[in-house]
Amino acid sequence: AVVSTQSGHYGRDTNYILSEKMPNAKSKKTKKVQKKFVLDCTHPAEDKILDPSEFATYLNEKIKVAGKTGNLGTNVIVQREGHKVNVLSDIPFSKRYLKYLTKKYLKKHGLRDWLRVVASNSSTYELRYFQINQDDEDAED
């Protein structure tokens, strides 16, 4: 269907084409989308700075579902596999929220000055050490 409107700017007619196949809100079915996020703690875990099982427990306690902590149910699952922590979600879940919680955990344990949270791909965060250039200090002397 074409909807024509009279525009006030320079007397032009503006035609808007509305798709006749636009889905209605009523006919929309909710799909069960499972998202998987990975928090890779390999570097600090190998150096015995961070314990992935303790980090997974922290996430279990702190992740909020519907505004409440400890309300994970079967919608959100936090599991540890080696040095990685996996978060599986059946409900809409933000990867950015995991970064926020990770940074909060690092700050609580005094690791925020040495570790940073970097996205290595679309569903993975990696904990890396800050790269400190010591060559610059030698060049200044």
GROMACS .gro file of C-alpha atoms in nm, residues 4-71:
model
   68
    4SER     CA    1   0.084   0.977   0.019
    5THR     CA    2   0.138   1.272   0.247
    6GLN     CA    3   0.157   1.641   0.169
    7SER     CA    4   0.485   1.773   0.306
    8GLY     CA    5   0.519   2.129   0.434
    9HIS     CA    6   0.875   2.155   0.301
   10TYR     CA    7   0.893   2.305  -0.048
   11GLY     CA    8   0.552   2.163  -0.142
   12ARG     CA    9   0.680   1.814  -0.226
   13ASP     CA   10   0.466   1.503  -0.210
   14THR     CA   11   0.633   1.230  -0.014
   15ASN     CA   12   0.530   0.875  -0.088
   16TYR     CA   13   0.589   0.611   0.175
   17ILE     CA   14   0.568   0.251   0.070
   18LEU     CA   15   0.436   0.027   0.343
   19SER     CA   16   0.507  -0.339   0.309
   20GLU     CA   17   0.194  -0.549   0.313
   21LYS     CA   18   0.391  -0.841   0.457
   22MET     CA   19   0.491  -0.665   0.777
   23PRO     CA   20   0.440  -0.899   1.072
   24ASN     CA   21   0.186  -0.798   1.329
   25ALA     CA   22   0.276  -0.800   1.694
   26LYS     CA   23  -0.001  -1.053   1.754
   27SER     CA   24   0.123  -1.303   1.497
   28LYS     CA   25   0.480  -1.286   1.624
   29LYS     CA   26   0.589  -1.609   1.792
   30THR     CA   27   0.864  -1.611   2.049
   31LYS     CA   28   1.153  -1.826   1.938
   32LYS     CA   29   1.373  -1.994   2.193
   33VAL     CA   30   1.711  -1.850   2.115
   34GLN     CA   31   1.999  -1.989   2.314
   35LYS     CA   32   2.298  -1.761   2.344
   36LYS     CA   33   2.637  -1.886   2.453
   37PHE     CA   34   2.902  -1.653   2.589
   38VAL     CA   35   3.255  -1.756   2.683
   39LEU     CA   36   3.479  -1.581   2.934
   40ASP     CA   37   3.834  -1.699   2.869
   41CYS     CA   38   4.047  -1.680   3.187
   42THR     CA   39   4.337  -1.886   3.050
   43HIS     CA   40   4.626  -1.642   3.108
   44PRO     CA   41   4.550  -1.542   3.470
   45ALA     CA   42   4.440  -1.897   3.562
   46GLU     CA   43   4.768  -2.046   3.439
   47ASP     CA   44   4.957  -1.795   3.654
   48LYS     CA   45   4.737  -1.886   3.953
   49ILE     CA   46   4.612  -1.527   3.983
   50LEU     CA   47   4.244  -1.603   3.922
   51ASP     CA   48   4.040  -1.913   4.004
   52PRO     CA   49   3.784  -1.985   3.728
   53SER     CA   50   3.560  -2.194   3.958
   54GLU     CA   51   3.541  -1.906   4.207
   55PHE     CA   52   3.467  -1.667   3.920
   56ALA     CA   53   3.186  -1.896   3.795
   57THR     CA   54   3.039  -1.903   4.147
   58TYR     CA   55   3.054  -1.523   4.160
   59LEU     CA   56   2.866  -1.498   3.830
   60ASN     CA   57   2.604  -1.746   3.956
   61GLU     CA   58   2.541  -1.528   4.259
   62LYS     CA   59   2.546  -1.189   4.085
   63ILE     CA   60   2.367  -1.237   3.751
   64LYS     CA   61   2.026  -1.073   3.767
   65VAL     CA   62   1.723  -1.219   3.590
   66ALA     CA   63   1.408  -1.004   3.593
   67GLY     CA   64   1.578  -0.763   3.836
   68LYS     CA   65   1.661  -1.025   4.100
   69THR     CA   66   1.988  -1.196   4.185
   70GLY     CA   67   1.978  -1.570   4.247
   71ASN     CA   68   1.687  -1.601   4.004
   0.00000   0.00000   0.00000
